[in-house]
Each structure stands twice: as structure tokens, then as C-alpha cells.
Amino acid sequence: MKTDQGWTKSADGNRLFWRRHSPEGDPRAALLIVHGLAEHTGRYVHVLDHFAEAGFDCWAHDYRGHGRSPGLRVHVDSFDEFLTDLAAVRTLVGEAQPDLPLFLVGHSQGGLITLRDALIHPTGLAGIVVSSPFLGVHPSAAPPPALHMVANIVSTFVPKLMFSKPAEPSALSHDPAVPEAYINDPLVSDTVSARWFTSVLRAHADTLARAPSLTLPTLVMQSGDDLLADPAATRRWVANAPDHLVDYVEWDGLYHEMFNEPEKEEVFDRMEAWLAKRIEG
């Protein structure tokens, strides 16, 4: 296996850090992994390793305001600025592997970004995989209605004002080492901006409304015991999308980060089988 890392720029000039793990031989396809809210690509090295060893050319990037990429932590003026970052890395992968099918793999907020990119910019993609996509906040983790009102006002007048991020690390995985590492990770953020908050709510509604226009093969995997991203919101999106394009898997008992659960090898196997079928097809 070979590893590499470097920097590229988005169309609006944002510097973006990327990683690449690739097999020694000819790859079967290219995978571009899109990480979740307030985290970074370093938490996906084991995923990159696994699929590189399985014959995939694997890429991942820290999008703006996350990980090693510069920018105010977890702030955007518009949610689709994340798509601008993704477009730059998609171009990088395409230049490196112009003849390989490209699949996006998005977790949580990365799943929301991946779904939006597939719906708005599907050209050049062979398919997408999303795990516990952030299509809605679980009711147990949702902020009170009063905060919605305050955030709407603040987002207009002080868009960069920061709020504490309420995610509970113990809800990430049954493996106790995962939340411990998350808490102690200096590249994990613990605040979000008011404008990010209002932008993501609009992205939730718009992505659900666009579901019927999906044109790409899609594997949706949802953790059944997810207490962060709402499984009910994922099911609503799947119900609205074209049935013949979507394979839906719900992993009973798993917490939010299925790639970090003790059962992750089962998740990887299911994902690899779906990818192999798309590649062979």
C-alpha cells in the first residue's frame, strides 16, 4: 500500500488538506471519503487502509474550517461551500485516475454533502455510499425551539458567533476508545457558528425535496441506535428517492459511527460487496 498527502485549493481560494492511500497494483475504482461534522480525515485512516488493501484508490480531504484545512472552525456562509471544496478534490482525483469509476463515501455531515453533490453535480460519479447521513438531528440531541429563533436572528446579524456543539461523544461508538480519542483530539472542534446552524437546516429540507431527482446508484447505511443523526430523517429521504437506485441497510444496535463500531468489518464487507457489484456492472 502507498500513502501520500498534500494540499489543493477550492475555486474560491480555500486551501484544502488531502490524504491518499492506494494499492500496490492496479486499483479497481477510486473512493473519495467525506468526513463528518467538526472532525477530520485523520479519523478515517483505518477506513482508507482497509479499502486500499482491498484494491481501491482511496482519497479524503479536510473541508474548510475542519482538521488541517484553514478557516473559522465549522463556519460557512452557505452550506454548499462544502460542495465547492469537494469539487476541487474530485478534480484532483479525476486527474490522477481519469479511467477509474469514482465513488463518493460520506459519513454524517459528509453524508449530507455527498447526497447534495450527487443530486446537484452527478456527472463523473459512478455511485455514492453514505453512512448515518446527517439529514436531521435526533430528537434527543435537538436544540430547544428557542435556540432556533435565536440562531435565525444571530445568523443574520452576527453570522460568525459560535455556539457549543452538543454532540455526546459516548453516542459515537460502543468501543470506549473511540469517544476517549475524540475528546482528546486537538483537530476535533467543539463549537459551530450561527450561520452554519441555519445553513444546515436549509440543506436538510432542500436535500429531502431533491431526493426524487436522484440519478446515481446509492448505498444508504443507517445506524439503528444512532442518537445524533436522526434515523427517521434518513428513512424519509430513502422513501422519497427512486427505489431502483437505492439500497438501504439499517444496522440494528449500532451507534452513530458505524466505521468505528466493533462490527465495522461487517459494515466494510457490505460496502465492498455493493461497490464490487457496481464496478462489475
Short mmCIF file of C-alpha atoms in Angstrom, two decimals:
data_model
loop_
_atom_site.label_atom_id
_atom_site.label_comp_id
_atom_site.label_asym_id
_atom_site.label_seq_id
_atom_site.Cartn_x
_atom_site.Cartn_y
_atom_site.Cartn_z
CA MET A 1 0.00 0.00 0.00
CA LYS A 2 1.19 3.52 -0.84
CA THR A 3 0.30 6.70 1.06
CA ASP A 4 0.51 10.33 0.10
CA GLN A 5 -0.81 13.69 1.29
CA GLY A 6 -0.81 17.27 0.13
CA TRP A 7 -2.75 20.45 -0.48
CA THR A 8 -5.05 21.80 -3.15
CA LYS A 9 -7.32 24.85 -3.47
CA SER A 10 -11.04 25.26 -3.94
CA ALA A 11 -12.42 27.54 -6.64
CA ASP A 12 -12.82 30.35 -4.09
CA GLY A 13 -9.23 30.02 -2.88
CA ASN A 14 -9.63 27.91 0.26
CA ARG A 15 -6.62 25.67 0.95
CA LEU A 16 -7.58 22.03 1.47
CA PHE A 17 -5.56 19.22 3.01
CA TRP A 18 -5.93 15.76 1.42
CA ARG A 19 -4.78 12.19 2.03
CA ARG A 20 -4.40 9.30 -0.41
CA HIS A 21 -3.96 5.58 0.32
CA SER A 22 -3.63 3.38 -2.76
CA PRO A 23 -2.90 -0.28 -3.54
CA GLU A 24 0.38 -1.50 -4.96
CA GLY A 25 -1.32 -2.96 -8.03
CA ASP A 26 -3.94 -1.62 -10.41
CA PRO A 27 -6.90 -0.20 -8.44
CA ARG A 28 -10.48 -1.35 -9.00
CA ALA A 29 -12.03 2.09 -8.51
CA ALA A 30 -11.43 5.39 -6.74
CA LEU A 31 -13.12 6.24 -3.45
CA LEU A 32 -13.35 9.79 -2.09
CA ILE A 33 -14.29 9.82 1.59
CA VAL A 34 -16.08 12.87 3.01
CA HIS A 35 -15.76 13.15 6.80
CA GLY A 36 -18.35 14.36 9.29
CA LEU A 37 -19.09 17.48 11.32
CA ALA A 38 -16.28 19.04 13.38
CA GLU A 39 -13.85 16.17 12.66
CA HIS A 40 -11.19 15.40 10.04
CA THR A 41 -9.63 12.79 7.75
CA GLY A 42 -7.25 11.53 10.40
CA ARG A 43 -10.18 9.70 11.99
CA TYR A 44 -10.60 7.70 8.73
CA VAL A 45 -7.07 6.38 8.24
CA HIS A 46 -8.23 2.85 9.12
CA VAL A 47 -11.01 3.13 6.51
CA LEU A 48 -8.55 4.32 3.87
CA ASP A 49 -6.20 1.46 4.78
CA HIS A 50 -8.93 -1.16 4.63
CA PHE A 51 -10.18 -0.23 1.19
CA ALA A 52 -6.72 0.42 -0.23
CA GLU A 53 -5.80 -3.13 0.79
CA ALA A 54 -9.00 -4.27 -0.94
CA GLY A 55 -7.80 -2.68 -4.20
CA PHE A 56 -9.32 0.81 -4.13
CA ASP A 57 -7.51 4.09 -4.69
CA CYS A 58 -8.73 5.95 -1.57
CA TRP A 59 -8.78 9.71 -1.05
CA ALA A 60 -10.10 12.01 1.68
CA HIS A 61 -9.91 15.73 2.41
CA ASP A 62 -10.42 18.09 5.32
CA TYR A 63 -13.01 20.56 4.07
CA ARG A 64 -12.88 24.22 5.09
CA GLY A 65 -12.87 25.01 8.79
CA HIS A 66 -12.12 21.38 9.66
CA GLY A 67 -8.99 19.44 10.54
CA ARG A 68 -5.85 20.81 8.94
CA SER A 69 -7.67 22.96 6.38
CA PRO A 70 -7.81 26.65 7.34
CA GLY A 71 -10.92 28.66 8.03
CA LEU A 72 -13.07 29.57 11.00
CA ARG A 73 -13.95 26.30 12.73
CA VAL A 74 -17.27 24.88 11.49
CA HIS A 75 -18.42 28.06 9.79
CA VAL A 76 -19.80 28.60 6.30
CA ASP A 77 -21.76 31.46 4.80
CA SER A 78 -23.64 28.86 2.75
CA PHE A 79 -23.71 25.09 3.27
CA ASP A 80 -22.84 24.41 -0.35
CA GLU A 81 -19.41 25.95 0.16
CA PHE A 82 -18.61 22.41 1.26
CA LEU A 83 -19.54 21.28 -2.26
CA THR A 84 -17.05 23.80 -3.65
CA ASP A 85 -14.33 22.10 -1.62
CA LEU A 86 -15.48 18.66 -2.72
CA ALA A 87 -15.40 19.75 -6.37
CA ALA A 88 -11.72 20.68 -6.07
CA VAL A 89 -10.78 17.27 -4.68
CA ARG A 90 -12.99 15.47 -7.21
CA THR A 91 -10.96 17.25 -9.90
CA LEU A 92 -7.72 16.15 -8.24
CA VAL A 93 -8.84 12.51 -8.13
CA GLY A 94 -10.09 12.66 -11.71
CA GLU A 95 -6.76 13.97 -12.93
CA ALA A 96 -4.90 11.22 -11.06
CA GLN A 97 -7.26 8.41 -12.16
CA PRO A 98 -9.13 9.54 -15.31
CA ASP A 99 -10.10 5.99 -16.29
CA LEU A 100 -11.40 4.73 -12.95
CA PRO A 101 -15.01 4.87 -11.74
CA LEU A 102 -15.30 7.33 -8.84
CA PHE A 103 -17.49 6.71 -5.80
CA LEU A 104 -18.13 9.21 -3.00
CA VAL A 105 -18.32 7.84 0.56
CA GLY A 106 -19.79 10.28 3.09
CA HIS A 107 -20.38 9.93 6.82
CA SER A 108 -22.81 12.07 8.86
CA GLN A 109 -22.43 15.67 7.65
CA GLY A 110 -20.19 14.19 4.96
CA GLY A 111 -23.18 12.05 4.00
CA LEU A 112 -25.30 15.18 3.61
CA ILE A 113 -22.57 16.78 1.49
CA THR A 114 -22.29 13.59 -0.59
CA LEU A 115 -26.03 13.36 -1.18
CA ARG A 116 -26.19 17.02 -2.22
CA ASP A 117 -23.23 16.62 -4.57
CA ALA A 118 -24.81 13.55 -6.17
CA LEU A 119 -28.10 15.39 -6.62
CA ILE A 120 -26.62 18.63 -7.93
CA HIS A 121 -23.37 17.51 -9.64
CA PRO A 122 -23.82 13.83 -10.59
CA THR A 123 -21.68 13.91 -13.76
CA GLY A 124 -18.49 11.93 -13.34
CA LEU A 125 -19.68 9.81 -10.43
CA ALA A 126 -20.27 6.05 -10.62
CA GLY A 127 -22.27 5.99 -7.38
CA ILE A 128 -22.29 7.05 -3.74
CA VAL A 129 -22.25 5.48 -0.28
CA VAL A 130 -23.49 7.29 2.83
CA SER A 131 -23.33 6.17 6.46
CA SER A 132 -25.62 7.70 9.09
CA PRO A 133 -26.19 10.76 6.87
CA PHE A 134 -26.93 13.99 8.72
CA LEU A 135 -30.39 14.66 7.28
CA GLY A 136 -31.85 15.70 10.62
CA VAL A 137 -30.93 15.96 14.28
CA HIS A 138 -32.08 13.13 16.52
CA PRO A 139 -34.85 14.38 18.83
CA SER A 140 -32.78 13.54 21.91
CA ALA A 141 -29.93 15.76 20.66
CA ALA A 142 -32.03 18.54 19.12
CA PRO A 143 -31.59 22.07 20.48
CA PRO A 144 -34.63 23.70 22.06
CA PRO A 145 -37.01 25.67 19.77
CA ALA A 146 -35.93 28.93 21.42
CA LEU A 147 -32.39 28.36 20.15
CA HIS A 148 -33.73 28.07 16.58
CA MET A 149 -35.28 31.51 16.95
CA VAL A 150 -32.13 32.99 18.43
CA ALA A 151 -29.92 31.35 15.78
CA ASN A 152 -32.02 32.76 12.94
CA ILE A 153 -31.59 36.28 14.30
CA VAL A 154 -27.91 35.87 15.14
CA SER A 155 -27.18 34.23 11.77
CA THR A 156 -28.37 37.38 10.04
CA PHE A 157 -26.58 39.94 12.18
CA VAL A 158 -23.62 38.07 13.73
CA PRO A 159 -23.18 35.01 11.48
CA LYS A 160 -19.81 34.01 12.95
CA LEU A 161 -20.99 33.90 16.55
CA MET A 162 -20.12 30.48 17.97
CA PHE A 163 -22.38 28.05 19.84
CA SER A 164 -21.19 24.98 21.72
CA LYS A 165 -21.65 21.74 19.79
CA PRO A 166 -23.88 19.44 21.89
CA ALA A 167 -22.82 16.07 20.44
CA GLU A 168 -22.26 13.48 23.18
CA PRO A 169 -19.00 11.54 22.49
CA SER A 170 -20.38 8.40 24.18
CA ALA A 171 -23.00 8.23 21.40
CA LEU A 172 -20.32 7.75 18.74
CA SER A 173 -19.39 4.10 19.31
CA HIS A 174 -19.68 1.18 21.71
CA ASP A 175 -15.87 0.97 21.66
CA PRO A 176 -14.80 3.12 24.68
CA ALA A 177 -11.53 4.03 22.98
CA VAL A 178 -13.41 5.96 20.27
CA PRO A 179 -15.07 8.67 22.42
CA GLU A 180 -11.89 8.95 24.51
CA ALA A 181 -9.79 9.61 21.41
CA TYR A 182 -12.43 12.02 20.08
CA ILE A 183 -12.39 14.09 23.28
CA ASN A 184 -8.59 14.29 23.28
CA ASP A 185 -8.21 15.03 19.56
CA PRO A 186 -6.92 18.61 19.05
CA LEU A 187 -8.30 18.68 15.49
CA VAL A 188 -11.88 17.98 16.64
CA SER A 189 -13.92 21.17 17.12
CA ASP A 190 -16.40 21.82 19.91
CA THR A 191 -18.25 24.86 18.50
CA VAL A 192 -20.30 25.71 15.42
CA SER A 193 -21.29 29.08 14.00
CA ALA A 194 -24.80 30.53 13.89
CA ARG A 195 -24.69 30.70 10.08
CA TRP A 196 -23.60 27.05 9.83
CA PHE A 197 -26.59 26.12 12.01
CA THR A 198 -29.19 27.89 9.87
CA SER A 199 -27.48 26.77 6.65
CA VAL A 200 -27.51 23.11 7.61
CA LEU A 201 -31.22 23.24 8.46
CA ARG A 202 -31.93 24.63 4.99
CA ALA A 203 -29.71 21.93 3.48
CA HIS A 204 -31.72 19.25 5.31
CA ALA A 205 -35.01 20.47 3.82
CA ASP A 206 -33.62 21.02 0.33
CA THR A 207 -31.88 17.63 0.18
CA LEU A 208 -35.11 15.87 1.17
CA ALA A 209 -37.01 17.82 -1.51
CA ARG A 210 -34.44 16.87 -4.16
CA ALA A 211 -34.48 13.12 -3.33
CA PRO A 212 -36.81 12.19 -6.25
CA SER A 213 -34.27 13.63 -8.72
CA LEU A 214 -31.52 11.14 -7.75
CA THR A 215 -29.85 9.58 -10.81
CA LEU A 216 -26.96 7.60 -9.28
CA PRO A 217 -26.72 4.16 -7.62
CA THR A 218 -26.72 4.82 -3.89
CA LEU A 219 -26.00 2.71 -0.82
CA VAL A 220 -27.54 4.23 2.31
CA MET A 221 -26.39 2.67 5.59
CA GLN A 222 -28.01 3.87 8.81
CA SER A 223 -27.05 3.02 12.37
CA GLY A 224 -30.19 1.78 14.10
CA ASP A 225 -29.27 3.19 17.53
CA ASP A 226 -27.97 6.49 16.20
CA LEU A 227 -28.71 9.23 18.76
CA LEU A 228 -27.06 12.05 16.78
CA ALA A 229 -28.25 11.88 13.15
CA ASP A 230 -31.96 11.04 13.10
CA PRO A 231 -32.65 7.60 11.53
CA ALA A 232 -36.23 8.71 10.80
CA ALA A 233 -34.92 11.52 8.58
CA THR A 234 -32.78 9.02 6.66
CA ARG A 235 -35.78 6.75 6.14
CA ARG A 236 -37.83 9.70 4.83
CA TRP A 237 -35.11 10.54 2.31
CA VAL A 238 -34.89 6.91 1.14
CA ALA A 239 -38.69 6.73 0.79
CA ASN A 240 -38.64 9.82 -1.46
CA ALA A 241 -35.74 8.67 -3.66
CA PRO A 242 -36.13 6.39 -6.73
CA ASP A 243 -36.48 2.88 -5.33
CA HIS A 244 -34.49 1.19 -8.11
CA LEU A 245 -31.41 3.32 -7.37
CA VAL A 246 -31.21 3.00 -3.59
CA ASP A 247 -30.06 0.08 -1.46
CA TYR A 248 -30.91 0.70 2.19
CA VAL A 249 -29.26 -1.11 5.11
CA GLU A 250 -30.09 -0.40 8.75
CA TRP A 251 -27.57 -1.75 11.25
CA ASP A 252 -29.54 -2.62 14.36
CA GLY A 253 -27.85 -1.72 17.62
CA LEU A 254 -25.01 0.32 16.11
CA TYR A 255 -24.21 3.84 17.28
CA HIS A 256 -23.57 6.83 15.02
CA GLU A 257 -20.06 5.99 13.78
CA MET A 258 -20.53 2.57 12.18
CA PHE A 259 -16.99 2.72 10.75
CA ASN A 260 -15.74 2.83 14.36
CA GLU A 261 -18.01 0.20 15.89
CA PRO A 262 -16.75 -3.28 16.92
CA GLU A 263 -18.81 -4.61 13.98
CA LYS A 264 -17.09 -2.34 11.45
CA GLU A 265 -15.68 -5.24 9.43
CA GLU A 266 -19.25 -6.38 8.67
CA VAL A 267 -20.05 -2.84 7.53
CA PHE A 268 -16.94 -2.75 5.33
CA ASP A 269 -17.81 -6.13 3.81
CA ARG A 270 -21.34 -4.97 2.95
CA MET A 271 -19.99 -1.80 1.41
CA GLU A 272 -17.31 -3.63 -0.58
CA ALA A 273 -19.86 -6.09 -1.96
CA TRP A 274 -22.07 -3.22 -3.13
CA LEU A 275 -19.11 -1.46 -4.74
CA ALA A 276 -17.99 -4.65 -6.49
CA LYS A 277 -21.45 -5.13 -7.97
CA ARG A 278 -21.46 -1.56 -9.33
CA ILE A 279 -17.94 -1.94 -10.76
CA GLU A 280 -18.72 -5.26 -12.42
CA GLY A 281 -21.97 -3.86 -13.78
#
